[in-house]
Amino acid sequence: MASSTRSQALLLLVVLLPALVAAFSEDNPTDQRVLVLLEDLALKSSHSIFFKSLSSRGYELDFKLADDTKLALQRYGEYLYDALILFAPSVEGHLGGNLDVAAILDFVDSGHDLILAADTHTSDLIRDIATECGVDFDEDTEAVVIDHINFAIEGESDHSLIIGDKLVESDVILGKGGVKDPVLFRGIGHSVNPASDLVVTVLSASPSAFSAPPNAVLKSPPALTGTSISLVSLVQARNNARILVSGSLDLFSDKFFKSSVQKFGSSSRSGSGNEKLAVELSKWTFHERGHLKAVNVNHHKVGEKDEPSMYRITDNLEYSLEIYEWTGKAWKPYQADDVQVQFYMMSPYVLKTLDHNGKGLFYTSFQVPDVYGVFQFKVEYRRLGYTSLTLSKQIPVRPFRHNEYERFIKAAYPYYGGAFSMMTGFFIFGIVFLYHK
Amino acid sequence: MTAAEVASPSSGRGGAFASILSIGTLLLIGILAFSIRLFSVIKYESVIHEFDPYFNYRVTQYLSKAGIYEFWNWFDDRTWYPLGRVIGGTVYPGLTLTAGTMWWVANALNIPLSVETACVFTAPVFSAFAAWSTYALTKEVKGIGAGLTAAALIAMVPSYISRSVAGSYDNEGVAIFALVFTFYLYLKTLNTGSLFYATLNALAYFYMVCSWGGYTFIINLIPMHVLLCIVTGRYSSRLYIAYSPLVILGTLLAALVPVVGFNAVMTSEHFASFLVFVILQVVAIVYYTKRILTPKAFRVAVAVVLTVGTIVALTLIAVLIALVATSPTKGWSGRSLSLLDPTYASKYIPIIASVSEHQPPTWPSYFMDINILAFLVPAGVIACFLPLSDSSTFVVLYLVTAVYFSGVMVRLMLVFAPAACIMSGIALSEAFGTLTLSVKYQIELPDPPTGPVAPVDQTAAGATSETSASATAADLAKDKSVSEKGKETLRERPKRSRKKEKESAEKSVVKKAPKKKASKVLPFEASAVAIVLLLLLVSFYVIHCVWAAAEAYSAPSIVLTSHTADGMHVFDDFREAYAWLSHNTEENDKVASWWDYGYQTTAMANRTVIVDNNTWNNTHIATVGMAMSSPERQAWEIYQTLDVKYVFVIFGGLVGYPSDDINKFLWMVRIGGGVFPHIKEADYLRDGQYRIDAQATPTMLNSLMYKLSYYRFAEATMDGKGYDRVRRTEIGKKSFKLTHFEEVFTTHHWMVRIYKLKPPKNRFRGKNKRRTKPMITDRRNEDPPYLWLTTLYRSVEVKCYLAKVPFGDVDGRQLESFWRHKYRN
Amino acid sequence: MAGGGTTSDVRSLVSSLRSAYAATPVKLKIIDVYVLYALTTALVQVVYMGFVGSFPFNAFLSGVLSCVGTAVLAVCLRMQVNKENKEFRDIAPERAFADFVLCNVVLHLVIMNFLG
């Protein structure tokens, strides 16, 4: 009787345990507290759909005016927020509470996320933040992106309300199925540093677009033209902090979300893709998707369990690790066929693609090369939209010990025979020599 | 007549007393040899010296901890990152095993000795052994008297002291003992023809192979001697017994040492011994057949054998040449080649040439290191020819080759020192022998001697008297062997008063000596003066040696001192830096520095290093050299590929420590440039001159080495000019910032400066220029606020303005707008 | 020199060698046989190496050197116990043999160590 109660309690505990762990888990990459800085509180209502979608997904939004003097990102060295939405394109000098470029960048460098929207009038502050993240807005402060072909007929005659042309092809960033409907955009264009592998352009302009002051006679060719104009870009810093930079604040507005779009020269009207794009991008930026973690890195000799402190050349070893992806609520096993491990010493001696069992376990086995030295197991996994996994584990590889070389080689038997015959010869000789006469 | 006969000791009356006396003297020489090397411990502390000894110390620690098998198989992953080094297979284990055994024995006897103590005192202990084996060796050549003199000389020869002071825990410390002992056993075998000594000889040779790469000297010198004996017709069965087993056993034993291995039969350094071995076999057969055959039949045999033999010899030589030609350096290792061709190293291998002890010595260093022995050696050589024996030819041959080698590499002065001591011992002993004999005869037989030769100087005296005495050397031998002991005690008198009473007893021995050959003696006055002069010379030598031991060679180089008017300054920066590294960095962090400091870093800071003093991989060293010579960013990238976390440089510019990295920098450039041609030495020189002042080349001023050495230097100097006290000039570039390195630690005297590599940037910056200035600089660059306020206070308009606005609410922006407003109107 | 002359010379040489050798004590002859045996073994191994190659070089080296070493040591012994050889009067044959045994023991210990 007693035992059955105990077992029931145990059962209950076993059932509850995952739930408890999940509840107390600090390993939850999704942001919780978001500071929204607005230049005008009217934005709160004009962009209400976007904010509502955020708060419905469980974010605590803290709306503040950008020049609120009591602004503070951190208190007692602890950050008060996990993410920052900066919808204040024209705020000059610095934000309220003496938040300047450096403060925002420190916020990012300590692993927090940022959504940054510019607009037709963008202050140097916003431009500098963007530049520091690898996104260069057109330096002409008057310029906006104009497209005389791919514009929406709902816009003004300067053709500054354009339709984004090309979206990045990535389910991780844009969600399943991507954004099918045209995306409305009114704002400034930017270019991304091509040397940077941290920036990815999500939405770029069409080949006919250019960046120039509207209704002005151009004296020189515009700095940015065609598809090289990025409209919306994402940055993932080395510490996996994510930054969304949009050249248009209106892109997030209720008006654009609800607007129907008719492209110039096309007779059909459709709903805009802005809502989907904005929501999906915010999901990505706040780590609801594409966040990987690698745990339980393990290596050992074939047939053994424990991790050795050192391998010997030509040992056979097994290497495994577990990779999980965050779904916004739970870690689920990651599945990919392109995770590779390097056995590395100044250059990769072994490069193997890891097999996986569908439950997040990636494994492989290989033979240690016939070279000794201090090697590293290196996993460098960088895929578009995913956080980058960089693991390295140092392990020395030693040469054979003196007694590990091959012994009693067949070919050497005559030599052994020679040596031993000399020894017996010596004994016989000694006896004969001693007892002779 | 052989040396063995000459040397047969103390066969006369009082022999027992003489042998006790000589044993006592030897004991005292041993104590002298040990104690003269303790100055470093007394003046500084019981600490391991310099660079290589730290490695040996670390290896010994490992040995004492892990045991011999682990040591044999030791793969060290904390050095030469990421290549690692197989210590067991690349180290000469003799020294380590010796010290380890000493430590183990001491602990087994319940003497609680630390490994460090055992290491520190290994070299002094073995120098006593070396003195004793020198005694034995010289005794084989010229008798006990010469032996004792030579032993006393080597006990304090500065050249040897420089390598064997307490704390100088290096291979040479035990290797010189092994060298001399091997030679002694070879001569002993040669003189007795006993297989027992031949076996011991092979074992001693094995110990030498274990201890030092210089064993090749033995394996080439002995064959040379054998060949010399054969050529000069001195072949004997004893020679055969002394040499043949040595080659076979020695080769096998040498091949057992992992670091030598198959090199013992594969490299050219050893081929001479095999060739001579073959020749010796042939000669042995020839002598044998000559003995059993009639002369006529022998002539026929010679004809037959010659034809066959020439063919065989030719094929053998052809095979040898083919073997040698297949190896890239013609089978010779770089260091050996630089011995035969002194210009080889500087031409081809900067890494060998960059080590100061691989440079040819200067003349003053001969005087410094062997002092008066340099003048006594020729006299000893002459004495060796009178009479010429197998062993004396050997000693002469040893001397000649050692003189040559010491002329090539200053380090090999060490090999020369025992030879010089032996020769000088012989010379001194002969001279004293003749002179004291003369004096004695003069006292006992007061008649004036006939036809004396007035000695001009002591060496001439020794030589000339010996010439006349040569015919009767055998008869005189007994007298000498006794009287030399008297001289020996006399010689030691200035140092040890304890011997005085012994000496008085000893004089009675002298009196008993047979009185004859009065015609060979020198005039009394001349002899007396010569004795006094010799004593003066010897005491000068003693004084010099003590000075050298106390002042010149005792500095551990890890702790520096300087004497100024206001007392002694101690510079303990190295240990400060290593301690910082070991306490403030992660265990697996990699530390880069120039290779000189690799051993110390691994031993004292216990951090992984990229290169160290075992310069086995030129490319790796060149990589570090390239990084040091490159601009900051490239250097950072190079270090990043090597996983380096910390870089340190040795900088002497603040306190005037001359052997710092800036002075070594050209070698880094050369070694780096040897492998990576884009580093060009000329880029670092202005018109062929190496300078770091304003005239220096941009490449030089931008190199990492310059930046790491002189970062913040100008601020630190008193006048802010950045005056470098080593180069005696103002530095070229004074204020600059480091972008990829950050200074984490600089020692008290700035001698070691440690930098940390900054991690890669979290973000990639765009290309646009920065528009808003950072707020802090904003305020600093423009007029400070108080200036605004003072200006405001003074102006009447402001007072009006302030009347409208409460003063407390005035902030910078309002004032600014007011200011603008005012000037616009 | 004519060919016939040479052969006759050689023949006479061989005969004189044989006669001279016949005078050798039996004890020394035993040693000679032993030396010959060792040298033959060495030669066999060298020939074998010529066919098979020098792969286990340490085994080859120790095999050959053990033979050569044995031969050399035996020759040394022969020199010492040879009564005609005046150099070694102060070494008794028993002492010589003891030394020989010691030397051989060392040799074979080293060989054993090096063989594997």
Coordinates of C-alpha atoms in Angstrom, one line a residue, chain A:
Chain A
M1 CA 0.0 0.0 0.0
A2 CA 2.7 2.4 1.1
S3 CA 4.9 1.4 -1.7
S4 CA 2.1 2.1 -4.2
T5 CA 1.6 5.6 -2.8
R6 CA 5.3 6.2 -3.0
S7 CA 5.4 5.0 -6.6
Q8 CA 2.5 7.3 -7.4
A9 CA 4.2 10.2 -5.9
L10 CA 7.3 9.3 -7.9
L11 CA 5.3 9.1 -11.0
L12 CA 3.8 12.4 -10.4
L13 CA 7.2 13.9 -9.8
V14 CA 8.5 12.3 -13.0
V15 CA 5.6 13.8 -14.9
L16 CA 5.9 17.2 -13.3
L17 CA 9.7 17.4 -13.5
P18 CA 10.0 18.5 -17.1
A19 CA 7.3 21.1 -16.5
L20 CA 9.1 22.4 -13.4
V21 CA 12.4 22.5 -15.2
A22 CA 10.9 24.3 -18.1
A23 CA 9.3 26.8 -15.8
F24 CA 12.6 27.5 -14.0
S25 CA 14.8 27.3 -17.1
E26 CA 17.0 30.2 -17.6
D27 CA 18.1 28.9 -20.8
N28 CA 15.2 30.6 -22.6
P29 CA 16.7 32.7 -25.4
T30 CA 13.4 34.6 -26.2
D31 CA 13.4 38.1 -25.0
Q32 CA 10.9 39.1 -22.3
R33 CA 11.1 42.7 -21.5
V34 CA 11.2 45.1 -24.4
L35 CA 11.7 48.8 -24.3
V36 CA 9.9 50.7 -27.0
L37 CA 11.2 54.2 -27.7
L38 CA 8.9 56.4 -29.7
E39 CA 9.5 59.9 -30.8
D40 CA 5.8 60.6 -30.5
L41 CA 3.3 58.7 -28.5
A42 CA 1.0 58.8 -31.5
L43 CA 3.1 56.1 -33.0
K44 CA 1.7 53.8 -30.3
S45 CA -1.7 53.9 -32.0
S46 CA -0.6 54.3 -35.6
H47 CA 1.6 51.1 -35.2
S48 CA -0.8 49.3 -32.8
I49 CA -1.1 46.1 -34.8
F50 CA 2.6 45.5 -34.7
F51 CA 2.8 46.2 -30.9
K52 CA -0.3 44.1 -30.3
S53 CA 1.2 41.2 -32.0
L54 CA 4.2 41.5 -29.8
S55 CA 2.3 41.8 -26.6
S56 CA 0.1 38.9 -27.6
R57 CA 3.2 36.8 -27.9
G58 CA 4.1 37.5 -24.3
Y59 CA 6.4 40.4 -24.5
E60 CA 6.3 43.1 -21.8
L61 CA 6.4 46.3 -23.8
D62 CA 7.5 49.4 -22.0
F63 CA 6.6 52.4 -24.1
K64 CA 8.7 55.5 -23.5
L65 CA 9.3 58.8 -25.3
A66 CA 12.7 58.9 -26.8
D67 CA 13.7 62.1 -25.1
D68 CA 12.2 61.0 -21.7
T69 CA 14.9 62.2 -19.3
K70 CA 14.3 59.3 -17.0
L71 CA 15.3 56.8 -19.6
A72 CA 17.7 54.1 -18.5
L73 CA 18.7 50.9 -20.0
Q74 CA 20.5 49.6 -17.0
R75 CA 20.4 49.9 -13.3
Y76 CA 23.2 48.8 -11.0
G77 CA 25.0 47.3 -13.9
E78 CA 22.0 45.1 -14.8
Y79 CA 20.1 45.6 -18.0
L80 CA 16.5 46.3 -17.4
Y81 CA 15.4 45.1 -20.8
D82 CA 16.2 42.3 -23.2
A83 CA 15.5 44.2 -26.3
L84 CA 15.0 47.7 -27.6
I85 CA 12.7 48.9 -30.3
L86 CA 13.8 52.3 -31.5
F87 CA 11.0 54.0 -33.5
A88 CA 12.5 57.5 -33.2
P89 CA 14.2 58.2 -36.5
S90 CA 14.5 62.0 -36.0
V91 CA 15.7 62.3 -32.4
E92 CA 18.9 64.4 -32.4
G93 CA 22.1 64.2 -30.4
H94 CA 21.2 61.6 -27.9
L95 CA 18.2 60.0 -26.4
G96 CA 16.8 61.0 -23.1
G97 CA 18.6 59.9 -20.0
N98 CA 21.9 60.4 -21.9
L99 CA 21.6 57.3 -24.0
D100 CA 24.0 57.8 -26.8
V101 CA 25.4 55.6 -29.6
A102 CA 27.9 54.0 -27.3
A103 CA 25.2 53.1 -24.7
I104 CA 23.0 51.5 -27.4
L105 CA 26.0 49.6 -28.8
D106 CA 27.0 48.4 -25.4
F107 CA 23.5 47.1 -25.0
V108 CA 23.8 45.2 -28.2
D109 CA 27.4 44.0 -27.4
S110 CA 26.1 42.5 -24.2
G111 CA 23.8 40.3 -26.2
H112 CA 20.6 42.2 -26.5
D113 CA 18.4 42.8 -29.5
L114 CA 17.5 45.9 -31.3
I115 CA 14.8 46.9 -33.9
L116 CA 15.7 50.2 -35.5
A117 CA 13.6 52.0 -38.0
A118 CA 14.6 55.0 -40.0
D119 CA 12.4 57.3 -42.0
T120 CA 12.7 60.0 -44.6
H121 CA 14.2 62.3 -41.9
T122 CA 16.7 60.4 -40.0
S123 CA 18.9 61.8 -37.4
D124 CA 22.7 61.3 -37.2
L125 CA 22.2 59.3 -34.1
I126 CA 20.2 56.6 -35.8
R127 CA 22.5 56.7 -38.8
D128 CA 25.5 56.2 -36.5
I129 CA 23.9 53.3 -34.7
A130 CA 23.2 51.7 -38.0
T131 CA 26.6 52.3 -39.4
E132 CA 28.2 50.8 -36.3
C133 CA 26.2 47.7 -37.0
G134 CA 27.3 47.5 -40.6
V135 CA 24.4 49.2 -42.3
D136 CA 25.1 52.5 -44.1
F137 CA 22.1 54.7 -44.8
D138 CA 22.4 56.9 -47.8
E139 CA 24.6 59.8 -46.7
D140 CA 22.4 62.3 -48.5
T141 CA 20.1 63.3 -45.7
E142 CA 17.4 64.4 -48.2
A143 CA 17.4 61.2 -50.2
V144 CA 14.6 58.7 -50.2
V145 CA 14.2 55.6 -52.3
I146 CA 12.4 56.3 -55.5
D147 CA 11.2 53.9 -58.1
H148 CA 9.4 55.1 -61.1
I149 CA 8.4 51.7 -62.2
N150 CA 7.8 49.5 -59.1
F151 CA 5.8 52.0 -57.1
A152 CA 2.3 51.6 -55.6
I153 CA -0.2 53.7 -57.2
E154 CA -1.6 54.6 -53.8
G155 CA 1.4 56.8 -53.1
E156 CA 2.3 60.3 -53.9
S157 CA 3.4 61.5 -57.3
D158 CA 7.1 61.4 -56.4
H159 CA 6.9 57.6 -56.5
S160 CA 8.4 57.2 -53.1
L161 CA 5.9 54.6 -52.0
I162 CA 7.6 51.7 -53.6
I163 CA 7.1 48.0 -53.5
G164 CA 10.0 45.9 -52.2
D165 CA 11.3 43.7 -54.9
K166 CA 13.2 40.8 -53.5
L167 CA 12.9 39.1 -50.2
V168 CA 15.5 36.8 -48.8
E169 CA 14.8 33.2 -49.3
S170 CA 14.9 31.7 -45.9
D171 CA 12.2 30.0 -43.9
V172 CA 14.0 30.7 -40.7
I173 CA 13.9 34.4 -41.2
L174 CA 10.5 34.8 -42.9
G175 CA 8.7 31.9 -41.3
K176 CA 7.2 29.0 -43.2
G177 CA 6.2 29.8 -46.7
G178 CA 7.7 33.3 -46.7
V179 CA 5.9 36.5 -47.5
K180 CA 4.0 36.2 -50.8
D181 CA 2.3 39.6 -50.9
P182 CA 4.0 42.8 -52.0
V183 CA 5.7 44.8 -49.3
L184 CA 5.1 48.5 -49.1
F185 CA 8.0 50.7 -48.3
R186 CA 8.5 54.5 -47.9
G187 CA 11.8 55.6 -46.5
I188 CA 15.5 55.7 -47.1
G189 CA 17.7 53.1 -48.5
H190 CA 20.9 51.7 -47.2
S191 CA 23.8 49.6 -48.3
V192 CA 25.5 46.8 -46.3
N193 CA 29.1 46.2 -45.9
P194 CA 29.9 43.4 -48.4
A195 CA 32.9 42.3 -46.3
S196 CA 30.6 41.6 -43.4
D197 CA 29.2 38.1 -43.1
L198 CA 27.0 39.3 -40.2
V199 CA 24.6 41.3 -42.2
V200 CA 21.9 39.9 -44.5
T201 CA 19.6 42.0 -46.6
V202 CA 16.0 40.9 -46.2
L203 CA 14.3 43.2 -48.6
S204 CA 16.0 44.9 -51.5
A205 CA 14.8 47.4 -54.0
S206 CA 14.1 46.6 -57.7
P207 CA 16.7 47.3 -60.4
S208 CA 14.9 50.5 -61.4
A209 CA 15.1 52.1 -57.9
F210 CA 17.5 54.8 -56.9
S211 CA 18.1 56.9 -53.8
A212 CA 17.8 60.6 -54.3
P213 CA 15.9 63.7 -52.9
P214 CA 12.4 63.6 -54.3
N215 CA 11.4 66.2 -56.9
A216 CA 14.9 67.4 -57.3
V217 CA 17.0 67.7 -60.4
L218 CA 19.9 65.4 -60.1
K219 CA 23.3 66.9 -60.7
S220 CA 25.2 63.8 -60.2
P221 CA 24.3 60.1 -60.3
P222 CA 22.8 58.9 -57.1
A223 CA 25.0 57.0 -54.6
L224 CA 22.7 54.0 -54.4
T225 CA 20.9 52.5 -57.3
G226 CA 19.1 49.3 -58.2
T227 CA 19.2 46.1 -56.3
S228 CA 22.1 47.2 -54.3
I229 CA 19.7 49.3 -52.3
S230 CA 18.8 47.4 -49.2
L231 CA 15.5 48.4 -47.7
V232 CA 15.4 46.1 -44.6
S233 CA 18.4 44.3 -43.3
L234 CA 19.2 42.0 -40.4
V235 CA 22.4 41.8 -38.5
Q236 CA 23.5 39.0 -36.2
A237 CA 26.5 40.0 -34.2
R238 CA 29.1 37.5 -33.2
N239 CA 27.6 37.2 -29.8
N240 CA 24.3 36.4 -31.5
A241 CA 22.6 39.6 -30.7
R242 CA 20.1 40.4 -33.4
I243 CA 19.4 43.7 -35.0
L244 CA 16.7 44.6 -37.4
V245 CA 17.3 47.8 -39.5
S246 CA 14.5 49.2 -41.6
G247 CA 14.8 52.3 -43.7
S248 CA 11.1 52.8 -43.3
L249 CA 9.1 53.4 -40.1
D250 CA 5.9 53.2 -42.0
L251 CA 6.6 49.7 -43.0
F252 CA 5.4 48.7 -39.4
S253 CA 2.4 51.0 -39.5
D254 CA -1.2 49.9 -39.3
K255 CA -1.9 51.8 -42.4
F256 CA 0.6 49.8 -44.5
F257 CA -0.5 46.6 -42.8
K258 CA -4.1 47.1 -43.8
S259 CA -3.5 48.8 -47.1
S260 CA -4.3 47.0 -50.3
V261 CA -1.6 47.4 -53.0
Q262 CA -1.8 48.0 -56.6
K263 CA 1.4 48.0 -58.4
F264 CA 1.9 50.5 -61.2
G265 CA 1.1 48.9 -64.5
S266 CA -0.7 46.0 -62.9
S267 CA -4.4 45.7 -62.8
S268 CA -4.8 43.4 -59.8
R269 CA -4.9 44.6 -56.2
S270 CA -3.8 42.5 -53.3
G271 CA -3.3 42.9 -49.6
S272 CA 0.1 44.0 -48.4
G273 CA 2.7 41.6 -47.0
N274 CA 3.9 44.1 -44.5
E275 CA 2.2 42.6 -41.5
K276 CA 3.5 39.2 -42.1
L277 CA 7.0 40.5 -42.8
A278 CA 7.1 42.7 -39.7
V279 CA 5.8 40.1 -37.4
E280 CA 8.0 37.3 -38.8
L281 CA 11.1 39.6 -38.6
S282 CA 10.3 40.5 -35.0
K283 CA 10.0 36.8 -34.2
W284 CA 13.4 36.2 -35.6
T285 CA 14.9 39.2 -34.0
F286 CA 13.6 38.3 -30.6
H287 CA 15.0 34.8 -30.9
E288 CA 11.7 32.9 -31.4
R289 CA 13.3 31.2 -34.3
G290 CA 16.7 30.2 -35.6
H291 CA 18.3 30.0 -32.2
L292 CA 20.5 26.9 -31.8
K293 CA 22.4 25.5 -28.9
A294 CA 24.9 22.7 -28.8
V295 CA 25.3 20.6 -25.7
N296 CA 26.9 17.4 -24.5
V297 CA 29.9 17.6 -26.7
N298 CA 31.4 14.2 -26.2
H299 CA 34.3 12.3 -27.6
H300 CA 35.9 9.0 -26.7
K301 CA 37.7 6.1 -28.2
V302 CA 35.7 3.5 -30.0
G303 CA 34.5 1.0 -27.5
E304 CA 35.0 3.2 -24.5
K305 CA 32.9 5.6 -22.6
D306 CA 35.1 8.1 -20.9
E307 CA 36.7 11.1 -22.5
P308 CA 40.4 10.6 -22.5
S309 CA 42.8 13.4 -21.7
M310 CA 44.9 12.5 -24.8
Y311 CA 44.6 10.5 -27.9
R312 CA 47.3 8.4 -29.6
I313 CA 47.9 8.7 -33.3
T314 CA 45.8 6.3 -35.4
D315 CA 43.3 5.8 -32.5
N316 CA 39.7 5.4 -33.6
L317 CA 37.4 7.8 -31.9
E318 CA 33.7 8.7 -31.7
Y319 CA 32.6 12.3 -31.5
S320 CA 29.1 13.4 -30.8
L321 CA 27.1 16.5 -29.8
E322 CA 23.5 17.4 -29.4
I323 CA 22.1 20.4 -31.2
Y324 CA 18.7 21.8 -30.3
E325 CA 16.7 24.6 -31.8
W326 CA 14.5 27.0 -29.9
T327 CA 10.9 27.2 -31.1
G328 CA 9.8 30.0 -28.9
K329 CA 8.5 27.7 -26.3
A330 CA 10.8 24.7 -26.1
W331 CA 14.0 23.2 -27.4
K332 CA 13.4 20.8 -30.1
P333 CA 16.0 18.6 -31.8
Y334 CA 17.7 20.2 -34.7
Q335 CA 17.8 18.4 -38.0
A336 CA 20.3 19.0 -40.6
D337 CA 22.7 17.1 -42.8
D338 CA 25.3 19.7 -43.1
V339 CA 26.9 19.9 -39.7
Q340 CA 30.6 19.2 -39.9
V341 CA 33.3 18.6 -37.5
Q342 CA 37.0 19.4 -38.1
F343 CA 39.9 17.7 -36.4
Y344 CA 42.1 20.7 -36.6
M345 CA 45.7 21.6 -36.0
M346 CA 46.6 24.8 -38.0
S347 CA 44.6 23.2 -40.8
P348 CA 41.8 20.6 -40.7
Y349 CA 43.3 17.1 -40.8
V350 CA 39.9 15.5 -40.7
L351 CA 36.6 17.0 -42.0
K352 CA 33.5 14.9 -41.4
T353 CA 29.9 15.5 -41.9
L354 CA 28.0 14.5 -38.8
D355 CA 25.2 11.9 -39.0
H356 CA 22.2 12.6 -36.8
N357 CA 19.5 10.4 -35.3
G358 CA 16.6 12.9 -35.7
K359 CA 16.6 13.5 -31.9
G360 CA 19.2 16.1 -31.9
L361 CA 22.2 13.8 -31.5
F362 CA 24.9 14.4 -34.1
Y363 CA 27.7 11.8 -34.2
T364 CA 30.5 10.5 -36.3
S365 CA 33.6 8.4 -35.9
F366 CA 37.0 8.7 -37.5
Q367 CA 40.6 7.8 -37.1
V368 CA 43.1 10.2 -35.6
P369 CA 45.6 11.1 -38.3
D370 CA 49.1 9.9 -38.1
V371 CA 50.3 13.3 -36.8
Y372 CA 50.9 14.2 -33.3
G373 CA 50.2 17.6 -31.8
V374 CA 47.6 19.6 -30.0
F375 CA 44.4 19.2 -32.0
Q376 CA 41.0 20.7 -31.7
F377 CA 37.6 19.4 -32.4
K378 CA 36.0 22.3 -34.2
V379 CA 32.4 22.7 -35.1
E380 CA 31.8 25.9 -37.0
Y381 CA 28.2 26.0 -38.1
R382 CA 27.0 29.1 -39.7
R383 CA 23.8 29.0 -41.6
L384 CA 21.6 31.9 -42.8
G385 CA 19.2 32.9 -40.2
Y386 CA 20.6 30.6 -37.5
T387 CA 22.7 31.6 -34.6
S388 CA 26.3 30.5 -35.3
L389 CA 27.6 27.6 -33.4
T390 CA 31.3 27.8 -32.8
L391 CA 32.7 25.0 -30.6
S392 CA 36.2 24.0 -30.2
K393 CA 37.7 21.5 -27.8
Q394 CA 41.4 21.0 -27.4
I395 CA 42.8 17.6 -27.3
P396 CA 46.4 16.5 -27.6
V397 CA 47.4 13.6 -29.8
R398 CA 50.6 11.8 -28.7
P399 CA 52.8 9.6 -30.7
F400 CA 53.2 5.9 -30.0
R401 CA 54.7 5.0 -26.7
H402 CA 58.0 3.0 -26.9
N403 CA 56.1 -0.2 -26.3
E404 CA 53.3 0.4 -28.7
Y405 CA 55.3 -0.2 -31.8
E406 CA 54.9 -3.5 -33.6
R407 CA 57.0 -6.3 -32.1
F408 CA 58.1 -9.7 -33.3
I409 CA 57.9 -8.9 -36.9
K410 CA 58.1 -11.9 -39.1
A411 CA 60.7 -10.4 -41.4
A412 CA 63.0 -10.0 -38.4
Y413 CA 63.0 -13.6 -37.3
P414 CA 66.4 -14.4 -38.9
Y415 CA 67.9 -11.5 -36.9
Y416 CA 66.3 -12.8 -33.7
G417 CA 67.7 -16.2 -34.6
G418 CA 71.1 -14.7 -35.2
A419 CA 71.1 -12.9 -31.9
F420 CA 69.9 -15.9 -30.0
S421 CA 72.3 -18.2 -31.7
M422 CA 75.1 -15.9 -30.7
M423 CA 73.9 -16.2 -27.1
T424 CA 73.8 -20.0 -27.1
G425 CA 77.1 -19.9 -29.0
F426 CA 78.5 -17.9 -26.3
F427 CA 77.4 -20.4 -23.6
I428 CA 78.6 -23.4 -25.5
F429 CA 81.9 -21.7 -26.3
G430 CA 82.3 -20.7 -22.7
I431 CA 81.8 -24.2 -21.5
V432 CA 84.0 -25.8 -24.1
F433 CA 86.7 -23.2 -23.5
L434 CA 86.7 -23.6 -19.8
Y435 CA 86.7 -27.4 -19.8
H436 CA 89.2 -27.8 -22.6
K437 CA 92.2 -29.5 -21.0

